[in-house]
XYZ file of C-alpha atoms in Angstrom:
373
model
C 32.154 -13.792 -18.785
C 31.646 -17.461 -20.198
C 28.511 -16.350 -22.097
C 27.317 -19.543 -24.607
C 23.717 -18.980 -25.065
C 21.498 -15.976 -24.411
C 17.727 -16.586 -23.550
C 14.969 -13.926 -24.325
C 11.734 -14.329 -22.280
C 8.767 -12.291 -23.524
C 10.120 -12.743 -27.012
C 6.925 -12.707 -28.956
C 6.087 -9.177 -27.806
C 6.901 -5.879 -29.740
C 9.925 -5.202 -27.095
C 10.936 -8.671 -26.933
C 10.983 -9.364 -30.991
C 13.285 -6.338 -31.152
C 15.339 -7.564 -28.679
C 15.839 -10.967 -30.262
C 16.229 -9.436 -33.929
C 19.177 -7.602 -32.293
C 20.903 -10.311 -30.713
C 20.524 -12.378 -33.539
C 21.652 -9.557 -36.348
C 24.676 -8.366 -33.912
C 26.137 -11.341 -32.484
C 26.698 -15.163 -33.240
C 25.313 -16.287 -29.810
C 23.030 -19.134 -29.782
C 19.514 -17.869 -28.532
C 16.450 -19.563 -26.724
C 13.526 -17.682 -26.952
C 10.665 -18.068 -24.546
C 6.869 -16.979 -24.320
C 3.468 -18.365 -23.476
C 2.250 -18.804 -27.201
C 4.130 -22.000 -28.740
C 2.419 -20.836 -32.009
C 3.826 -17.185 -32.189
C 7.291 -18.658 -31.035
C 7.304 -20.851 -33.773
C 6.775 -18.120 -36.045
C 9.915 -16.614 -34.803
C 12.059 -19.092 -36.022
C 10.728 -19.046 -39.510
C 13.652 -18.135 -41.951
C 16.318 -18.003 -39.495
C 19.433 -19.770 -39.083
C 19.993 -22.863 -36.749
C 20.827 -20.639 -33.811
C 17.543 -20.255 -32.620
C 15.385 -22.453 -30.370
C 12.176 -21.867 -28.633
C 10.656 -23.425 -25.434
C 7.376 -22.318 -23.956
C 7.561 -20.798 -20.569
C 5.274 -18.858 -18.176
C 7.399 -16.811 -15.779
C 4.645 -17.473 -13.275
C 4.950 -21.229 -13.518
C 8.121 -21.793 -11.270
C 9.028 -24.991 -13.111
C 9.322 -23.911 -16.606
C 10.973 -20.970 -15.479
C 13.681 -22.435 -13.653
C 14.297 -25.292 -16.336
C 14.439 -21.973 -18.826
C 17.252 -20.200 -17.286
C 18.880 -23.467 -16.822
C 19.683 -23.968 -20.259
C 21.255 -20.142 -20.909
C 24.039 -18.101 -19.275
C 22.559 -14.699 -19.743
C 18.588 -13.881 -19.560
C 16.894 -10.890 -21.170
C 13.751 -10.047 -19.576
C 10.785 -8.761 -21.893
C 8.126 -10.322 -20.237
C 5.574 -8.350 -18.360
C 3.639 -7.026 -16.257
C 6.476 -6.302 -14.307
C 4.913 -4.909 -11.406
C 3.552 -8.867 -11.537
C 6.916 -10.522 -12.023
C 8.603 -8.499 -9.750
C 11.947 -10.488 -8.974
C 10.880 -13.971 -10.217
C 12.931 -14.192 -13.233
C 15.994 -12.359 -11.250
C 15.654 -14.976 -8.496
C 15.538 -17.963 -11.060
C 18.528 -16.461 -13.024
C 20.560 -16.307 -9.313
C 19.954 -19.934 -8.385
C 21.162 -21.013 -11.851
C 24.067 -18.502 -11.794
C 22.880 -16.701 -14.721
C 23.748 -13.064 -15.547
C 20.676 -10.770 -16.013
C 19.056 -7.930 -18.026
C 15.550 -6.617 -17.517
C 14.156 -4.111 -19.893
C 12.086 -2.855 -17.083
C 12.575 -2.526 -13.355
C 12.447 0.470 -10.948
C 13.703 1.366 -7.548
C 11.169 -1.243 -6.035
C 12.959 -4.176 -7.562
C 16.935 -2.488 -7.340
C 16.068 -2.513 -3.319
C 14.855 -6.051 -3.499
C 17.894 -7.458 -5.395
C 20.369 -5.195 -3.362
C 19.099 -7.639 -0.212
C 21.148 -10.169 -2.483
C 23.861 -8.045 -3.797
C 26.609 -10.062 -1.707
C 25.241 -13.769 -3.297
C 24.991 -11.813 -6.861
C 28.570 -10.846 -6.430
C 29.703 -14.092 -4.979
C 28.728 -16.175 -7.629
C 30.181 -13.553 -10.379
C 27.074 -12.176 -11.767
C 25.561 -9.253 -13.373
C 22.204 -7.808 -13.155
C 21.380 -4.693 -14.847
C 17.899 -3.482 -14.577
C 15.890 -0.538 -16.115
C 17.406 -1.315 -19.301
C 15.060 0.354 -21.619
C 13.868 3.804 -22.855
C 12.612 5.494 -19.555
C 14.397 4.832 -17.068
C 17.233 3.255 -19.052
C 18.397 5.808 -21.862
C 16.930 8.605 -19.925
C 19.859 8.234 -17.583
C 22.791 6.823 -20.148
C 22.297 9.711 -22.401
C 22.915 12.373 -19.898
C 25.788 10.374 -18.152
C 27.423 9.852 -21.803
C 27.475 13.861 -22.212
C 29.146 14.212 -18.586
C 31.840 11.685 -19.281
C 32.666 12.910 -22.880
C 31.987 16.730 -23.380
C 32.198 18.176 -19.652
C 34.590 18.369 -16.803
C 31.790 19.630 -14.650
C 28.185 20.152 -15.104
C 26.241 23.274 -13.468
C 23.117 22.779 -14.861
C 21.442 19.523 -16.704
C 17.984 19.828 -18.291
C 16.656 16.542 -20.139
C 13.600 16.459 -22.177
C 11.405 13.242 -23.232
C 9.307 13.350 -26.238
C 8.004 10.551 -28.127
C 4.848 9.181 -30.276
C 4.154 5.483 -30.271
C 2.038 3.116 -28.352
C 1.976 0.608 -25.323
C 1.060 -3.206 -24.605
C -1.455 -3.742 -21.981
C 0.807 -5.092 -19.887
C 3.090 -1.832 -20.298
C -0.198 0.100 -18.972
C -0.631 -2.095 -16.357
C 2.607 -1.225 -14.858
C 2.314 2.721 -15.796
C -0.943 2.568 -13.367
C 0.865 0.518 -10.721
C 3.498 3.306 -10.755
C 0.900 5.781 -10.434
C -0.776 4.088 -7.553
C 3.146 3.597 -6.094
C 3.710 7.400 -6.583
C 7.496 6.440 -8.271
C 9.856 9.137 -8.687
C 9.295 12.978 -7.593
C 6.760 15.182 -9.754
C 7.702 19.497 -9.339
C 11.105 18.244 -8.511
C 14.717 18.435 -9.745
C 18.000 16.956 -8.249
C 20.384 19.311 -6.483
C 23.722 17.861 -5.588
C 21.984 14.584 -5.681
C 19.350 15.540 -3.249
C 15.352 15.941 -4.139
C 14.341 19.729 -4.127
C 10.921 21.013 -4.887
C 10.743 23.315 -7.987
C 9.202 26.559 -7.185
C 7.385 28.313 -9.661
C 4.580 26.964 -12.627
C 4.632 23.302 -12.467
C 5.067 23.235 -16.323
C 6.838 24.963 -19.148
C 6.368 25.325 -23.042
C 9.221 24.303 -24.863
C 10.002 24.049 -28.663
C 11.887 20.551 -29.201
C 13.602 19.718 -32.361
C 11.510 18.021 -35.195
C 9.481 15.978 -35.202
C 8.471 16.748 -31.476
C 7.915 20.264 -32.003
C 6.109 22.761 -29.376
C 5.144 20.840 -26.194
C 4.201 21.168 -22.853
C 6.736 19.795 -20.688
C 6.459 18.571 -16.822
C 9.140 18.082 -14.332
C 9.596 14.702 -12.596
C 12.435 12.886 -11.720
C 13.327 8.982 -10.506
C 15.714 7.603 -8.153
C 17.557 6.283 -11.149
C 18.213 9.760 -12.764
C 19.119 10.947 -9.102
C 21.766 8.470 -8.714
C 23.005 9.309 -12.328
C 23.382 13.019 -11.349
C 25.184 12.298 -8.049
C 27.558 9.928 -9.964
C 28.735 12.482 -12.056
C 28.602 15.189 -9.001
C 25.881 17.795 -11.668
C 25.208 20.596 -9.425
C 21.264 21.058 -10.512
C 19.796 18.546 -12.558
C 16.292 18.422 -14.038
C 14.233 16.110 -16.422
C 10.961 17.025 -18.214
C 8.574 14.575 -19.722
C 5.973 15.688 -22.521
C 2.669 14.065 -23.983
C 1.484 13.815 -27.606
C -1.569 15.693 -26.294
C -3.129 17.151 -23.087
C -6.041 14.253 -23.354
C -2.973 11.823 -22.488
C -1.937 14.043 -19.120
C -5.458 14.528 -18.174
C -6.043 10.681 -18.160
C -2.968 10.569 -15.619
C -4.594 12.801 -13.386
C -8.003 11.445 -13.524
C -6.397 8.003 -12.517
C -4.545 9.610 -9.796
C -7.209 11.628 -8.394
C -10.078 9.046 -8.353
C -7.321 6.707 -7.354
C -8.538 4.034 -10.136
C -5.818 1.573 -8.902
C -7.365 -0.068 -5.645
C -8.282 -3.361 -7.206
C -6.728 -5.335 -10.260
C -10.182 -4.555 -12.016
C -9.589 -1.233 -11.758
C -5.836 -1.544 -12.634
C -6.955 -3.533 -15.759
C -9.802 -0.526 -16.816
C -7.173 2.146 -16.526
C -4.681 0.693 -18.298
C -7.012 0.161 -20.974
C -8.016 3.788 -20.843
C -4.087 4.495 -21.330
C -3.907 2.653 -24.467
C -6.825 4.336 -25.963
C -5.568 7.781 -25.335
C -1.776 6.610 -26.620
C -3.217 5.083 -29.922
C -4.754 8.757 -31.022
C -1.526 9.896 -32.681
C -0.626 13.061 -34.294
C -1.593 13.190 -38.215
C 1.253 13.233 -40.351
C 3.983 12.268 -37.773
C 5.425 8.847 -37.772
C 6.695 7.304 -34.612
C 9.720 8.276 -32.638
C 11.701 8.346 -29.414
C 13.639 11.393 -28.333
C 15.697 12.949 -25.656
C 17.149 16.657 -25.937
C 19.133 17.627 -23.700
C 21.137 21.075 -22.742
C 23.829 21.529 -20.080
C 26.212 24.023 -19.159
C 29.698 23.616 -17.324
C 33.199 23.712 -17.340
C 35.498 22.100 -20.176
C 39.238 22.588 -20.252
C 38.723 25.547 -18.172
C 36.155 27.359 -20.055
C 32.419 27.915 -19.526
C 30.622 25.875 -22.278
C 26.876 24.918 -23.107
C 26.351 21.572 -24.866
C 23.378 21.040 -26.545
C 22.338 17.477 -27.672
C 19.065 15.314 -29.679
C 19.161 11.740 -29.353
C 16.474 10.314 -31.944
C 15.272 7.167 -32.880
C 12.922 6.544 -35.942
C 10.400 4.201 -34.354
C 8.133 4.183 -31.125
C 9.524 3.269 -27.712
C 8.982 -0.094 -27.327
C 11.193 -1.336 -30.185
C 14.042 1.004 -29.176
C 13.667 -0.782 -25.346
C 14.218 -3.970 -26.940
C 17.265 -2.886 -28.786
C 18.932 -1.069 -25.678
C 18.427 -4.208 -23.368
C 19.855 -6.408 -26.133
C 22.716 -4.289 -26.956
C 23.511 -3.929 -22.989
C 23.590 -8.015 -22.955
C 25.905 -7.686 -25.984
C 28.404 -5.719 -24.379
C 28.299 -7.683 -21.159
C 28.582 -10.959 -23.157
C 31.432 -9.335 -24.904
C 33.212 -7.779 -21.958
C 35.358 -10.516 -20.132
C 36.070 -7.838 -17.212
C 32.742 -6.781 -16.670
C 31.819 -6.008 -13.025
C 29.741 -8.052 -10.923
C 26.609 -7.213 -8.850
C 23.216 -5.195 -9.499
C 22.909 -1.703 -11.075
C 20.882 0.306 -13.040
C 22.138 0.426 -16.446
C 23.646 3.614 -16.273
C 25.868 2.264 -13.675
C 26.276 -1.098 -14.896
C 27.817 -0.576 -18.580
C 29.839 1.472 -20.472
C 27.566 4.554 -21.548
C 29.838 5.555 -24.314
C 29.850 1.811 -25.210
C 26.092 1.501 -25.265
C 25.690 4.639 -26.999
C 28.334 4.305 -29.665
C 26.468 0.699 -30.351
C 22.829 2.228 -30.617
C 24.441 5.003 -32.956
C 24.765 1.716 -35.256
C 21.355 1.027 -34.980
C 19.201 3.886 -36.251
C 19.889 5.898 -33.527
C 20.700 9.534 -34.424
C 22.928 11.710 -32.140
C 23.178 15.426 -32.996
C 25.535 17.681 -30.813
C 27.091 20.904 -30.342
C 29.343 22.277 -27.873
C 29.484 25.992 -27.666
C 31.746 28.419 -25.464
C 29.949 30.880 -23.398
C 30.939 34.570 -23.284
C 31.618 36.223 -19.781
C 28.775 37.977 -18.834
């Protein structure tokens, strides 16, 4: 796709720093680092090779943003809060005919960018959003299993667990998602359509180490639904879990009391979430995990797949690694598609999982034939 230089916005944050380290260590592309703090940007250059440049840029400053996008061929956007940035960076990339990878993004950004779908395609560009952990890897992982292990899937259940922290910007985005009521709680997808779950609103489930026994809660998103529809999955469930009930209670209180009506309320609620996530389980190091089980057909036989994807670090770092790996796949693929996509439909999920497995992501996998009756 003619990529000569990659730009990373929000490079001084945890997510951006992980993206920068991934591009630096796994590619030979020159890199332009962008961020608001020039001192922190210069610190990133210490001890690195001559491929790096840095530029002070506030994504809300149109002149600075357009100057940055005009100097690169692909932008990885790790800046936040994404609910305030919305499509600012994407629009600048479109104007300068630059490929775009967004570690965040959701169905709202997706809908906005689809209105520019024809222009994106005519310029031969690829825009990938939700290229992080959840959404992102939460769809890539089951899509990988669907493509590699099963001819058809009758039942899919995916569980998410992790331990880590959030930046204030990320917590702000979560509060905005609560306000927007993003996704569908107490629901699952049946033949690609949202259905309400009958029965208990949560289930107790023992996940592999280090997650262990957890209360899990059903919630599905637009991205998860598109993935299940694309792979013709009969019934698809996604379960989130939390480090403690206190975190879930904080979400419930923010929603019940509508503590998101003003900017001040959003900031206060975001700080309360940060405090809850800082209280970590003693003796357990940060981790990010997806656990999956699916039943379906393979070579004419009924089989069950059990699979766990585990990263020994928090979701911020793995989000940056995912976004950078997606950018790497785009840059190296001369025949990439054009348009705007969620990550699970925009790049090779097998290529992405294989690349992540070279970067501390462990895949534990088993396929068992199911007996009749």
